[in-house]
Short mmCIF file of C-alpha atoms in Angstrom, two decimals:
data_model
loop_
_atom_site.label_atom_id
_atom_site.label_comp_id
_atom_site.label_asym_id
_atom_site.label_seq_id
_atom_site.Cartn_x
_atom_site.Cartn_y
_atom_site.Cartn_z
CA GLN A 1 111.90 73.08 85.35
CA THR A 2 108.92 70.87 84.63
CA VAL A 3 107.51 70.83 81.03
CA VAL A 4 104.23 69.69 79.91
CA THR A 5 103.98 68.75 76.22
CA GLN A 6 101.13 68.70 73.89
CA GLU A 7 100.88 68.37 70.08
CA PRO A 8 101.12 72.06 68.75
CA SER A 9 98.30 71.45 66.15
CA LEU A 10 96.07 68.70 64.80
CA THR A 11 93.53 68.56 62.06
CA VAL A 12 90.33 66.45 62.00
CA SER A 13 87.51 65.94 59.56
CA PRO A 14 83.90 66.80 60.60
CA GLY A 15 82.47 63.56 62.15
CA GLY A 16 85.98 62.23 62.72
CA THR A 17 87.88 61.13 65.75
CA VAL A 18 91.02 62.64 67.22
CA THR A 19 93.11 62.23 70.35
CA LEU A 20 95.17 64.91 71.94
CA THR A 21 97.82 63.89 74.33
CA CYS A 22 99.58 65.51 77.42
CA ALA A 23 102.97 64.45 78.54
CA SER A 24 105.18 65.28 81.50
CA SER A 25 109.03 65.86 81.42
CA THR A 26 108.87 64.05 84.86
CA GLY A 27 107.83 60.78 83.31
CA ALA A 28 104.46 59.01 82.95
CA VAL A 29 101.20 60.77 83.90
CA THR A 30 99.08 59.11 86.28
CA SER A 31 95.84 59.73 87.94
CA GLY A 32 97.70 61.38 90.83
CA TYR A 33 98.48 64.26 88.31
CA TYR A 34 94.70 64.94 88.28
CA PRO A 35 94.78 65.87 84.53
CA ASN A 36 92.40 68.58 83.50
CA TRP A 37 91.44 69.68 79.96
CA PHE A 38 90.18 73.08 78.82
CA GLN A 39 88.95 74.36 75.73
CA GLN A 40 89.62 78.07 74.50
CA LYS A 41 88.11 79.75 71.61
CA PRO A 42 89.51 82.98 70.27
CA GLY A 43 88.82 85.98 72.58
CA GLN A 44 87.10 83.97 75.19
CA ALA A 45 88.23 82.64 78.60
CA PRO A 46 89.06 78.97 78.85
CA ARG A 47 86.29 76.46 79.64
CA ALA A 48 86.94 73.27 81.75
CA LEU A 49 86.00 70.06 80.03
CA ILE A 50 87.56 67.17 81.89
CA TYR A 51 88.95 66.94 85.54
CA SER A 52 90.63 64.01 87.40
CA THR A 53 91.78 62.22 84.10
CA SER A 54 88.14 61.26 82.96
CA ASN A 55 85.44 63.16 84.59
CA LYS A 56 83.17 65.44 82.54
CA GLN A 57 82.00 68.63 83.60
CA SER A 58 78.11 68.86 83.64
CA TRP A 59 78.26 70.90 80.53
CA THR A 60 80.81 68.94 78.52
CA PRO A 61 79.50 67.23 75.42
CA ALA A 62 79.35 63.37 75.49
CA ARG A 63 81.85 63.31 72.39
CA PHE A 64 84.47 64.49 74.79
CA SER A 65 86.31 61.82 76.78
CA GLY A 66 89.47 61.82 78.79
CA SER A 67 91.91 58.94 79.59
CA LEU A 68 95.51 57.75 80.27
CA LEU A 69 97.14 56.43 77.03
CA GLY A 70 100.75 55.12 76.93
CA GLY A 71 101.98 57.24 79.94
CA LYS A 72 100.22 60.43 78.91
CA ALA A 73 96.78 61.92 79.65
CA ALA A 74 94.49 61.96 76.59
CA LEU A 75 91.53 63.78 75.35
CA THR A 76 89.53 62.09 72.60
CA LEU A 77 86.83 63.81 70.64
CA SER A 78 84.52 61.22 68.72
CA GLY A 79 82.15 62.78 66.05
CA VAL A 80 83.89 66.15 65.85
CA GLN A 81 81.69 69.05 65.28
CA PRO A 82 82.75 72.25 63.55
CA GLU A 83 82.22 74.18 66.78
CA ASP A 84 85.08 72.04 68.39
CA GLU A 85 87.67 74.03 66.50
CA ALA A 86 89.57 75.65 69.30
CA GLU A 87 92.76 75.63 71.34
CA TYR A 88 92.91 72.81 73.92
CA TYR A 89 95.05 72.78 77.12
CA CYS A 90 95.84 70.27 79.65
CA LEU A 91 96.69 70.86 83.16
CA LEU A 92 98.79 68.78 85.59
CA TYR A 93 99.04 68.89 89.38
CA TYR A 94 102.49 68.32 91.07
CA GLY A 95 103.08 67.73 94.68
CA GLY A 96 103.47 70.94 96.61
CA ALA A 97 100.39 72.55 94.48
CA GLN A 98 102.65 73.30 91.55
CA LEU A 99 100.35 73.34 88.54
CA VAL A 100 101.71 73.30 85.02
CA PHE A 101 99.72 73.69 81.75
CA GLY A 102 100.71 72.13 78.60
CA GLY A 103 101.43 74.55 75.67
CA GLY A 104 98.08 74.04 74.03
CA THR A 105 96.86 72.16 70.90
CA LYS A 106 95.27 74.06 68.20
CA LEU A 107 92.60 71.82 66.72
CA THR A 108 91.40 72.41 63.25
CA VAL A 109 88.27 70.94 61.82
CA LEU A 110 88.53 70.80 58.12
CA GLU B 1 75.27 80.19 88.51
CA VAL B 2 78.79 80.25 89.76
CA GLN B 3 80.35 83.54 88.82
CA LEU B 4 83.88 85.04 88.91
CA VAL B 5 84.39 88.58 87.96
CA GLU B 6 87.97 90.02 87.66
CA SER B 7 88.86 93.66 88.02
CA GLY B 8 91.89 95.88 88.66
CA GLY B 9 93.74 95.34 85.46
CA GLY B 10 95.26 98.26 83.65
CA LEU B 11 98.59 100.09 82.36
CA VAL B 12 101.48 100.12 84.70
CA GLN B 13 104.93 101.14 84.39
CA PRO B 14 107.85 98.66 84.81
CA GLY B 15 108.78 98.26 88.48
CA GLY B 16 105.21 99.36 89.42
CA SER B 17 102.43 97.58 91.38
CA LEU B 18 98.84 96.64 90.81
CA ARG B 19 96.16 94.79 92.77
CA LEU B 20 93.70 92.45 90.97
CA SER B 21 90.48 91.42 92.55
CA CYS B 22 88.17 88.43 91.81
CA ALA B 23 84.58 88.79 93.12
CA ALA B 24 82.92 85.42 93.56
CA SER B 25 79.16 84.67 93.88
CA GLU B 26 76.88 81.66 94.01
CA PHE B 27 79.05 79.22 95.97
CA THR B 28 80.46 78.83 99.41
CA PHE B 29 83.70 80.81 98.65
CA SER B 30 85.62 79.80 101.77
CA SER B 31 85.30 76.20 101.02
CA TYR B 32 87.29 76.20 97.83
CA ALA B 33 90.72 76.89 96.62
CA MET B 34 91.25 79.57 94.00
CA SER B 35 93.93 80.21 91.49
CA TRP B 36 95.31 82.92 89.19
CA VAL B 37 96.18 82.01 85.85
CA ARG B 38 97.68 84.38 83.15
CA GLN B 39 97.96 84.38 79.35
CA ALA B 40 100.34 86.72 77.53
CA PRO B 41 99.30 88.03 74.18
CA GLY B 42 99.24 85.17 71.61
CA LYS B 43 100.71 82.69 74.17
CA GLY B 44 99.31 79.78 76.14
CA LEU B 45 98.13 79.68 79.70
CA GLU B 46 100.23 79.91 82.62
CA TRP B 47 99.49 79.09 86.29
CA VAL B 48 100.59 81.95 88.59
CA SER B 49 99.38 81.30 91.94
CA ALA B 50 96.99 79.47 94.16
CA LEU B 51 95.51 79.67 97.71
CA SER B 52 93.69 77.14 99.73
CA GLY B 53 90.03 77.48 100.90
CA SER B 54 91.02 78.84 104.40
CA GLY B 55 93.76 80.98 102.94
CA GLY B 56 96.35 79.13 105.05
CA SER B 57 98.30 77.65 102.25
CA THR B 58 99.69 79.62 99.20
CA TYR B 59 101.61 78.57 96.18
CA TYR B 60 103.48 80.52 93.43
CA ALA B 61 104.99 79.81 90.12
CA ASP B 62 108.62 80.44 90.09
CA SER B 63 108.25 83.43 87.64
CA VAL B 64 106.42 85.44 90.25
CA LYS B 65 107.58 84.13 93.48
CA GLY B 66 108.69 87.08 95.79
CA ARG B 67 106.84 89.67 93.73
CA PHE B 68 103.15 88.44 93.75
CA THR B 69 101.09 87.75 96.78
CA ILE B 70 97.69 85.99 96.66
CA SER B 71 95.09 86.54 99.39
CA ARG B 72 91.54 86.21 100.01
CA ASP B 73 88.73 87.89 102.00
CA ASN B 74 86.09 85.12 102.70
CA SER B 75 83.86 87.75 104.30
CA LYS B 76 83.75 89.67 101.02
CA ASN B 77 84.01 86.57 98.68
CA THR B 78 86.86 88.09 96.91
CA LEU B 79 90.27 86.83 95.81
CA TYR B 80 93.10 89.27 95.41
CA LEU B 81 96.52 89.34 93.50
CA GLN B 82 99.00 91.83 94.62
CA MET B 83 101.57 92.54 92.09
CA ASN B 84 104.78 94.29 92.74
CA SER B 85 108.05 94.98 90.70
CA LEU B 86 106.08 94.32 87.51
CA ARG B 87 108.10 93.52 84.30
CA GLY B 88 107.24 93.60 80.79
CA GLU B 89 106.75 89.77 80.74
CA ASP B 90 103.78 90.10 83.32
CA THR B 91 101.78 91.70 80.51
CA ALA B 92 98.77 89.39 80.11
CA VAL B 93 95.22 88.62 80.58
CA TYR B 94 94.83 87.55 84.26
CA TYR B 95 92.12 84.95 84.99
CA CYS B 96 90.78 83.74 88.32
CA ALA B 97 89.79 80.08 88.55
CA LYS B 98 87.84 78.08 91.07
CA HIS B 99 89.03 74.58 92.16
CA TYR B 100 86.68 71.65 93.06
CA SER B 101 87.66 71.53 96.77
CA SER B 102 89.69 73.23 99.39
CA SER B 103 92.97 71.83 97.73
CA PRO B 104 94.08 73.42 94.33
CA LYS B 105 93.90 70.38 91.94
CA ASN B 106 90.94 70.16 89.56
CA VAL B 107 89.55 73.46 88.09
CA ASP B 108 85.88 73.95 87.07
CA VAL B 109 85.00 77.62 86.79
CA TRP B 110 86.85 80.59 85.17
CA GLY B 111 86.28 84.25 85.12
CA LYS B 112 86.47 86.22 81.98
CA GLY B 113 89.79 87.96 82.96
CA THR B 114 91.26 91.44 83.33
CA THR B 115 94.02 92.89 81.15
CA VAL B 116 97.33 93.94 82.59
CA THR B 117 99.85 95.82 80.50
CA VAL B 118 103.31 96.75 81.72
CA SER B 119 104.89 99.40 79.52
CA SER B 120 106.58 102.76 79.80
#
């Protein structure tokens, strides 16, 4: 069974920079996994932020960026705002249209 | 504005069935793959099933294979999830999600979800 692993929790100061990562149990994450990133706030549906590793949705703030880093997919927030406090999920696509979400990272802005 | 509205959730006994619907608007529904994603109370997101734009290709998570059936009616711009042999672990908020193309890779839009509770 394929497992996608994210940091369970991270804390960042307002105005700071933080990087969330997304690893696959099958090996290095590449662009062929079409990494997606989503933000979810309590009581709300998820909202798409990044697709195909580094492409932003039209509504994604400029401070969010996606990349590949050390064999993982990564989401970097630069100049963190209080409203960025949320749960963040990555999604990887595996051949045969199997999709697997990471367990989520709870980001605290403190 | 692209919109997805789920319906059909509710309380059902273990072993029972339920059919969820997702009404889509403001995009060419038949051109895009669609997925169902669920979230158990206090837990993370779990991909459940996907369907290609034409409806010709279906995909399921192992946890629901053989019990759930995804389908679409492109004339009604509606996605469905038929859920049979329901178990307590199927209790969750079920979201429908739109993919970027006819292939189920990148996701761009989510619905607000519908709640399914499996309990006696």
